Amino acid sequence: MTLLLTTNLYINNYCSNTPSVSPQSEFSILPLPLNSPSLDGHLCFENTHHAANDFGNRYHFLPAAVLYPKSVRDISSIVKKVYEMGTTSALTIAARGHGHSLEGQAQASQGVVINMESLQEHKMFFHIGELPYVDVSGGELWINILQEGLKHGLAPKSWTDYLHLTVGGTLSNAGISGQAFRHGPQINNVYELEVVTGTGDIVTCTKKHNADLFYSVLGGLGQFGIITRAKIFIEQTPRRVKWIRLLYSDFSTFCKDQEHLISSENYFEYVEGFVIINRTGLLNNWRSTFSPQDPLQASQFHSEGKTLYCLEIAKYFNPEEIGTINQRIDGFLKELKYIRFTLFISDVSYVEFLDRVHVSEMKLREIGMWEVPHPWLNLLIPKSSINEFAQEVFGNILADTSNGPVLIYPVDKSRWDNETSMVTPQEDLFYLVAFLSSAVPHSTGSDGLEHILTQNRRILDFCDSARLGVKQYLPHYNTQEEWKAHFGTKWEIFKRRKYTYDPLALLSPGQKIFQKEITYV
């Protein structure tokens, strides 16, 4: 089958800071034959606008075609053919999962976007034995793994806060949430990968077999290969969760208690926190899900005009353990220095807890506030810098109600594998701080896109000027010099791996780390 792709000789707005939908170039357009054996899936050249959208809703670059693969061979075939075109073609390739990139990272301007969710070759398989794991497609959603795993009483150990993401997408970043202090991020819980490299080769890799590629793609931002299959470690699942929230008015006390919890016998399975700035009636809003320990005093608590810090923890259990669980939770809570009448507890199912963000998504969709710009900023901050960061950011830069949740919780790097491509601060203990903002369309006020972007820039400028040793999570930069600074001592390894596994820089052009060289003929 011979297919014709029309592609620009240079990619419009490749490094532009201005979000746009890339039009057809008015310059030289070269039709290129894309010869391929019969595909199990299909290539689509029309109605590709959905592949120029993502959750960030700020960058929109139209691809020339979208591949809907049914087999790994489909992906390999297309990548190999584009690779064989060499530098005379401007075509690039991006793997797209559930579209939750923030700044166009899964887009390919006038290139080929691969819709990973259509990959059907690998059926989900739970292996129960000495080393239990689930074998899944790279385009599978984590929520589907959870639901299928519950039928076997098994599930992955480490999660993200939002489960409607693909396996390949989170493993290409890290996959961090409140379980990371105990099990490490999702990239630390992988047994085996199948990867299509930038030359079209299909490679199976583990820590012992093709180890360099294995570590490259984990946290590798899609630069070295497309994850088409993964074997992920699993464990027995509980049936219930004690979901607890506590409030603090002092930041240092809040941090000490969080650090205590992640180091004390690992009793709780989940530890996170968030910042609350000038939120009226906060505790009353919690009552639909949580029960206050002291209803009267909680109802009289005023949060407006204050900056508060919420500690959120969870204990997994089975119903027959409830008596012992309640006693042990009470014992641990007595060690914490929270505002005593701000203890709220909820008893929910394991699925309800893990899929909690989806409930918020449905509510936001109902009021038209889900598909809006999301100028998120995710930072990893060394423990030694967190108080200085909080004093400036929560005390001065964020002077009023934020435009979305502000998460903050500690992570112990001893649970992380330093061989992966993921970059973290140099200290063993660091904090994830995530500003999960939503911008109101057409607003010019504090809830508008420009105001939030300016606020993010102020935060980053402060981190740089104060030399806090901060690293971005889900990073986005426009120049290679910025990427070099981000990777630091890992840059030379990262660059060597790129030339080894994707020598023409075909993959994930939206990350803007490497640019494909074009030979003009």
XYZ file of C-alpha atoms in Angstrom:
521
model
C 0.000 0.000 0.000
C 1.400 3.354 -1.023
C 0.325 6.359 1.012
C 1.135 9.977 0.327
C 1.939 12.361 3.141
C 2.258 16.058 2.414
C 4.705 17.598 4.846
C 6.302 20.979 5.413
C 10.017 21.248 4.860
C 10.267 23.073 8.129
C 7.950 22.785 11.044
C 5.944 25.923 11.693
C 6.157 27.518 15.140
C 8.503 24.744 16.303
C 9.927 26.805 19.123
C 7.285 29.499 19.290
C 5.950 30.572 22.670
C 2.679 31.557 21.018
C 0.125 28.757 21.058
C -1.428 28.210 17.651
C -2.792 25.736 15.162
C -0.061 25.279 12.590
C -1.350 26.009 9.090
C -0.042 24.570 5.845
C 3.197 26.314 5.032
C 3.190 28.818 2.195
C 6.713 27.647 1.448
C 7.879 24.544 -0.374
C 5.640 21.529 0.261
C 7.058 18.166 -0.719
C 4.861 15.089 -1.267
C 6.631 12.072 0.177
C 5.711 8.415 -0.471
C 5.185 6.429 2.712
C 5.371 2.867 1.480
C 4.136 0.332 3.988
C 2.910 -3.226 4.081
C -0.776 -3.613 4.795
C -1.564 -2.251 8.230
C -3.713 -4.032 10.769
C -4.947 -0.589 11.748
C -5.116 2.474 9.517
C -3.662 5.898 8.798
C -6.073 8.831 8.787
C -5.306 12.040 6.879
C -8.541 13.884 7.633
C -10.205 15.043 10.835
C -6.901 15.127 12.696
C -7.750 18.150 14.840
C -8.224 16.059 17.987
C -4.519 15.123 17.817
C -3.667 18.830 17.989
C -5.350 19.157 21.388
C -4.311 18.167 24.888
C -5.314 18.766 28.492
C -3.165 21.898 28.713
C -5.331 23.386 25.943
C -2.716 25.983 25.011
C -0.722 24.496 22.137
C -2.362 23.166 18.980
C -0.193 21.778 16.166
C -1.925 19.839 13.400
C -0.342 16.561 12.306
C -0.309 15.430 8.699
C -1.738 12.059 9.699
C -2.875 10.004 12.679
C -2.032 6.313 12.929
C -4.599 4.080 14.623
C -2.545 0.919 15.209
C -4.013 -2.446 16.060
C -0.627 -4.110 16.357
C 2.899 -3.241 17.417
C 3.905 -4.115 13.871
C 1.843 -1.141 12.657
C 3.851 1.208 14.858
C 7.174 -0.360 13.910
C 6.321 -0.216 10.213
C 5.492 3.494 10.202
C 8.481 4.465 12.360
C 10.830 2.399 10.217
C 9.519 3.933 6.991
C 9.931 7.490 8.282
C 13.413 6.590 9.499
C 14.298 5.225 6.055
C 13.277 8.548 4.488
C 16.228 10.028 6.352
C 16.920 13.732 6.627
C 15.237 14.581 3.318
C 11.892 14.336 5.136
C 10.679 16.694 7.846
C 8.297 14.080 9.222
C 8.394 13.451 12.965
C 6.377 11.070 15.132
C 4.598 11.482 18.463
C 2.879 8.809 20.546
C -0.374 10.102 22.042
C -2.048 8.397 24.982
C -5.143 9.893 26.591
C -4.108 13.425 25.643
C -3.124 14.706 29.080
C 0.039 16.506 28.060
C 0.143 20.103 29.204
C 2.138 21.936 26.545
C 1.928 20.035 23.279
C 4.414 17.310 24.238
C 2.401 14.602 22.426
C 1.853 16.638 19.263
C 3.772 16.492 15.967
C 3.339 19.495 13.712
C 2.731 18.151 10.178
C 4.056 14.795 11.355
C 2.444 11.504 12.376
C 0.648 11.128 15.707
C 0.168 7.547 16.899
C -3.066 7.011 18.819
C -1.840 4.523 21.421
C -5.293 3.800 22.831
C -6.232 1.977 19.618
C -3.434 -0.585 20.131
C -5.293 -3.883 20.589
C -2.665 -6.569 20.166
C -1.869 -7.104 23.858
C -4.687 -8.309 26.065
C -4.321 -7.562 29.752
C -2.869 -10.554 31.602
C -2.341 -10.990 35.358
C 0.526 -13.295 36.230
C 0.154 -14.752 39.715
C 3.258 -16.374 41.091
C 6.471 -15.698 42.970
C 6.871 -12.420 41.056
C 3.303 -11.233 40.321
C 2.825 -8.716 37.539
C 0.267 -7.470 35.050
C 1.161 -7.518 31.348
C -0.550 -4.606 29.555
C -0.473 -2.518 26.401
C 1.303 0.826 26.550
C -1.994 2.419 25.503
C -4.005 0.909 28.365
C -5.548 3.229 30.963
C -4.597 2.749 34.607
C -8.268 2.849 35.603
C -8.881 -0.224 33.413
C -5.980 -2.038 35.077
C -7.491 -1.263 38.480
C -10.959 -2.465 37.523
C -9.705 -5.656 35.882
C -7.215 -6.299 38.685
C -9.928 -6.201 41.335
C -11.442 -9.304 39.724
C -8.232 -11.098 40.706
C -7.752 -9.250 43.999
C -4.567 -7.678 42.583
C -3.460 -4.201 41.533
C -0.289 -2.148 40.906
C 1.545 -0.784 43.936
C 2.119 2.797 42.790
C -0.441 5.141 41.257
C -0.923 8.648 39.958
C -3.644 10.795 41.517
C -5.609 10.647 38.247
C -6.105 7.180 36.748
C -7.460 8.048 33.298
C -3.960 8.138 31.832
C -2.123 5.576 29.715
C 0.638 3.303 30.944
C 3.091 4.533 28.306
C 2.328 8.156 29.133
C 3.014 7.990 32.866
C 6.036 5.692 32.482
C 7.543 8.202 30.058
C 7.432 10.788 32.843
C 7.576 9.085 36.263
C 4.117 8.579 37.731
C 4.165 10.226 41.164
C 1.548 10.391 43.896
C 1.150 9.956 47.636
C 2.261 6.294 47.456
C 5.699 7.202 46.037
C 7.288 7.546 49.498
C 6.590 3.857 50.058
C 6.820 2.166 46.651
C 8.628 4.766 44.592
C 7.094 6.234 41.409
C 5.492 4.048 38.755
C 8.763 3.849 36.796
C 10.248 1.960 39.768
C 7.591 -0.717 39.596
C 8.194 -2.063 36.089
C 9.488 -5.558 35.417
C 9.742 -5.542 31.609
C 9.063 -3.275 28.628
C 8.503 -3.693 24.925
C 9.691 -0.622 23.020
C 9.658 0.530 19.393
C 12.812 2.594 18.980
C 13.324 5.580 16.685
C 14.679 3.213 14.024
C 11.540 1.067 14.076
C 13.084 -1.882 15.930
C 10.893 -3.771 18.392
C 12.961 -4.452 21.513
C 12.091 -6.233 24.758
C 14.077 -4.938 27.705
C 14.488 -5.384 31.461
C 17.021 -4.342 34.094
C 19.234 -7.216 32.956
C 18.428 -7.504 29.235
C 18.870 -4.427 27.015
C 19.113 -2.532 30.293
C 20.302 0.745 28.767
C 17.118 1.062 26.702
C 14.992 -0.022 29.675
C 16.352 2.777 31.849
C 16.319 5.241 28.942
C 12.587 5.109 28.239
C 11.531 5.173 31.914
C 11.134 8.872 32.596
C 12.615 9.521 29.138
C 9.866 11.872 27.912
C 9.292 9.724 24.830
C 12.724 10.521 23.396
C 14.121 7.021 22.936
C 11.213 4.809 21.996
C 7.487 4.182 22.141
C 6.382 1.946 25.015
C 4.048 -0.623 23.476
C 3.858 -3.101 26.357
C 4.771 -3.189 30.044
C 4.894 -5.759 32.812
C 4.097 -3.946 36.057
C 4.507 -5.276 39.595
C 1.256 -5.929 41.464
C 0.127 -6.828 44.976
C -2.966 -7.957 46.861
C -5.626 -5.253 47.012
C -7.478 -4.105 50.134
C -11.234 -3.490 50.039
C -11.538 -0.312 52.140
C -9.652 2.911 52.840
C -9.642 5.247 55.836
C -9.242 8.648 54.164
C -8.181 11.364 56.612
C -7.706 15.144 56.431
C -6.137 17.393 59.082
C -5.435 21.136 59.083
C -2.352 23.111 60.124
C -1.728 26.821 60.420
C 2.067 26.552 60.740
C 3.990 25.396 57.666
C 7.039 24.019 59.498
C 4.856 21.889 61.780
C 2.938 20.635 58.763
C 6.168 19.585 57.032
C 7.585 17.901 60.127
C 4.449 15.805 60.492
C 4.502 14.832 56.806
C 8.157 13.810 57.076
C 7.423 11.894 60.271
C 4.648 9.941 58.565
C 6.726 8.837 55.586
C 9.485 7.601 57.874
C 7.509 5.985 60.714
C 7.115 2.276 60.000
C 5.382 3.101 56.690
C 2.061 2.583 58.464
C -0.013 4.731 56.110
C -0.039 3.855 52.404
C -0.627 7.397 51.159
C 0.625 10.785 52.355
C -0.088 14.023 50.516
C -1.001 17.577 51.406
C -2.305 20.773 49.898
C -2.261 24.499 50.520
C -5.474 26.385 51.221
C -5.463 30.147 50.713
C -8.423 32.273 51.791
C -11.115 29.635 51.256
C -14.426 30.501 52.895
C -16.463 27.660 54.393
C -13.837 25.064 53.584
C -14.653 22.589 56.347
C -18.369 22.771 55.686
C -17.671 21.828 52.049
C -15.893 18.669 53.223
C -18.954 17.394 55.096
C -20.478 15.731 52.008
C -17.592 13.227 52.006
C -15.879 13.487 55.410
C -17.148 13.311 58.980
C -15.638 15.819 61.437
C -14.353 14.516 64.766
C -15.763 17.631 66.492
C -18.750 18.820 64.394
C -19.565 21.892 66.533
C -16.087 23.413 66.629
C -15.438 22.505 63.001
C -18.617 24.351 61.943
C -17.374 27.480 63.746
C -13.908 27.423 62.157
C -13.237 30.282 59.733
C -10.701 29.838 56.926
C -11.175 33.086 55.006
C -8.167 35.384 55.048
C -5.876 32.575 56.189
C -3.258 30.332 54.634
C -3.742 26.792 55.896
C -2.095 23.472 55.135
C -4.057 20.244 54.837
C -2.436 16.900 55.560
C -4.151 14.092 53.657
C -3.392 10.488 54.587
C -4.895 7.096 53.890
C -4.797 3.662 55.456
C -5.845 0.619 53.422
C -7.614 -2.245 55.224
C -10.136 -5.029 55.001
C -13.433 -4.894 56.952
C -12.460 -7.638 59.411
C -9.517 -5.484 60.553
C -11.581 -2.413 61.441
C -11.169 -2.594 65.235
C -7.395 -2.848 65.163
C -7.141 -0.295 62.364
C -9.122 2.343 64.274
C -6.968 1.896 67.378
C -3.704 2.174 65.479
C -4.875 5.214 63.517
C -5.866 6.929 66.770
C -2.415 6.191 68.161
C -0.612 7.668 65.154
C -2.837 10.758 65.033
C -1.976 11.555 68.663
C 1.640 12.003 67.559
C 0.676 14.773 65.101
C 0.362 18.479 65.924
C -2.616 19.507 63.800
C -5.448 21.845 64.830
C -7.354 19.345 66.975
C -10.925 20.011 65.884
C -10.047 19.901 62.175
C -9.830 16.109 61.957
C -12.063 14.732 59.202
C -12.357 11.019 58.355
C -14.060 9.145 55.532
C -14.426 5.378 55.063
C -14.551 4.575 51.325
C -13.893 1.686 48.978
C -10.437 1.201 47.487
C -11.731 2.184 44.024
C -13.514 5.276 45.336
C -10.295 6.493 46.888
C -7.980 5.805 43.957
C -10.436 7.217 41.388
C -11.333 10.267 43.494
C -10.121 12.860 40.968
C -12.475 11.492 38.313
C -15.407 12.589 40.475
C -14.093 16.149 40.349
C -13.604 15.817 36.589
C -17.266 14.955 36.093
C -18.350 17.982 38.111
C -16.057 20.284 36.161
C -17.285 18.896 32.852
C -20.859 19.659 33.880
C -20.051 23.350 34.305
C -17.757 23.598 31.276
C -14.545 24.022 33.301
C -12.674 20.875 32.285
C -11.690 21.729 28.716
C -10.097 25.059 29.589
C -6.402 26.050 29.584
C -4.445 24.343 32.365
C -1.165 26.222 32.886
C 0.099 23.768 35.490
C 3.457 24.095 37.202
C 4.989 21.026 38.904
C 8.171 21.399 40.948
C 10.479 19.098 42.902
C 12.019 21.077 45.766
C 14.846 19.927 48.070
C 13.926 19.638 51.741
C 16.577 22.235 52.648
C 14.796 24.812 50.444
C 11.148 24.113 51.179
C 10.712 26.650 53.998
C 12.312 29.452 52.000
C 10.155 28.505 49.028
C 6.962 28.484 51.101
C 7.710 31.814 52.752
C 8.031 33.606 49.430
C 5.505 31.728 47.302
C 2.701 31.094 49.788
C 3.412 34.308 51.686
C 3.865 36.777 48.816
C 3.383 35.472 45.276
C 0.129 33.615 46.004
C -1.516 36.362 47.952
C -5.091 35.216 47.448
C -7.176 32.187 46.504
C -5.400 29.993 43.981
C -7.078 28.965 40.717
C -6.838 25.277 41.472
C -5.362 22.838 43.981
C -1.816 23.403 45.245
C -0.384 20.019 46.239
C 2.652 19.596 48.482
C 4.144 16.420 49.929
C 7.566 14.867 50.614
C 9.184 12.073 48.621
C 12.031 9.834 49.776
C 14.520 9.377 46.917
C 15.871 6.165 48.444
C 12.827 4.531 46.826
C 13.838 5.787 43.367
C 16.134 4.190 40.803
C 18.750 6.724 39.707
C 19.477 4.791 36.513
C 16.277 6.019 34.832
C 16.103 9.203 32.771
C 14.012 10.951 35.429
C 15.690 14.008 36.988
C 15.267 14.833 40.690
C 16.916 17.264 43.133
C 20.219 16.128 44.605
C 18.965 15.693 48.176
C 17.516 12.394 49.383
C 14.310 14.035 50.611
C 12.448 16.473 48.392
C 8.929 17.846 48.040
C 6.574 17.761 45.099
C 4.725 21.075 44.824
C 2.102 21.207 42.087
C 0.144 24.308 41.090
C -2.816 22.764 39.255
C -4.402 25.910 37.890
C -7.375 26.240 35.560
C -7.780 29.436 33.542
C -11.205 30.927 32.925
C -11.553 31.566 29.171
C -11.382 35.219 28.099
C -10.811 36.422 31.671
C -8.357 39.274 32.201
C -8.437 38.963 35.986
C -6.558 36.827 38.481
C -8.273 33.701 37.115
C -7.177 34.445 33.549
C -4.448 32.652 31.624
C -2.011 35.564 31.413
C -2.213 36.250 35.136
C -1.531 32.589 35.991
C 1.366 32.359 33.521
C 2.891 35.515 35.011
C 2.495 34.036 38.481
C 4.202 30.811 37.372
C 7.046 32.826 35.895
C 7.492 34.708 39.162
C 7.713 31.407 41.037
C 10.327 30.022 38.636
C 12.323 33.270 38.669
C 12.408 33.197 42.451
C 13.584 29.574 42.464
C 16.387 30.487 40.051
C 17.479 33.665 41.800
C 17.417 32.026 45.249
C 19.253 28.958 43.892
C 16.913 26.547 45.599
C 18.022 23.525 43.556
C 14.538 23.005 42.128
C 13.757 20.635 39.245
C 10.596 20.707 37.174
C 8.371 17.650 36.932
C 6.571 17.319 33.568
C 9.120 19.899 32.367
C 8.725 22.211 29.390
C 11.521 24.306 27.919
C 11.992 26.048 24.581
C 15.763 25.823 24.148
C 18.297 23.031 24.372
C 20.381 25.124 26.771
C 17.478 25.077 29.225
C 17.168 21.325 28.795
C 20.893 20.903 29.454
C 20.498 22.817 32.704
C 17.489 20.690 33.615
C 19.307 17.365 33.112
C 22.555 18.624 34.620
C 25.010 15.769 35.041
C 22.603 13.426 33.234
C 22.668 15.456 30.018
C 25.565 13.670 28.324
C 24.002 10.270 29.072
C 20.625 11.521 27.847
C 22.154 12.849 24.621
C 24.134 9.644 24.012
C 20.999 7.564 24.472
C 19.123 9.783 22.028
C 21.710 9.273 19.303
C 21.717 5.535 20.017
C 17.966 4.852 19.950
C 16.545 7.751 17.905
C 19.478 9.017 15.796
C 17.331 11.164 13.479
C 15.329 12.748 16.335
C 12.025 11.488 14.963
C 10.269 10.899 18.265
C 8.370 13.297 20.537
C 9.239 16.575 18.792
C 6.767 18.391 21.043
C 9.210 18.114 23.955
C 11.553 20.474 22.049
C 14.681 18.769 23.368
C 16.147 17.724 20.027
C 15.237 18.960 16.558
C 15.350 16.782 13.477
C 17.932 17.930 10.952
C 16.601 18.419 7.419
C 18.657 18.068 4.235
C 17.339 20.418 1.575
C 17.565 18.934 -1.913
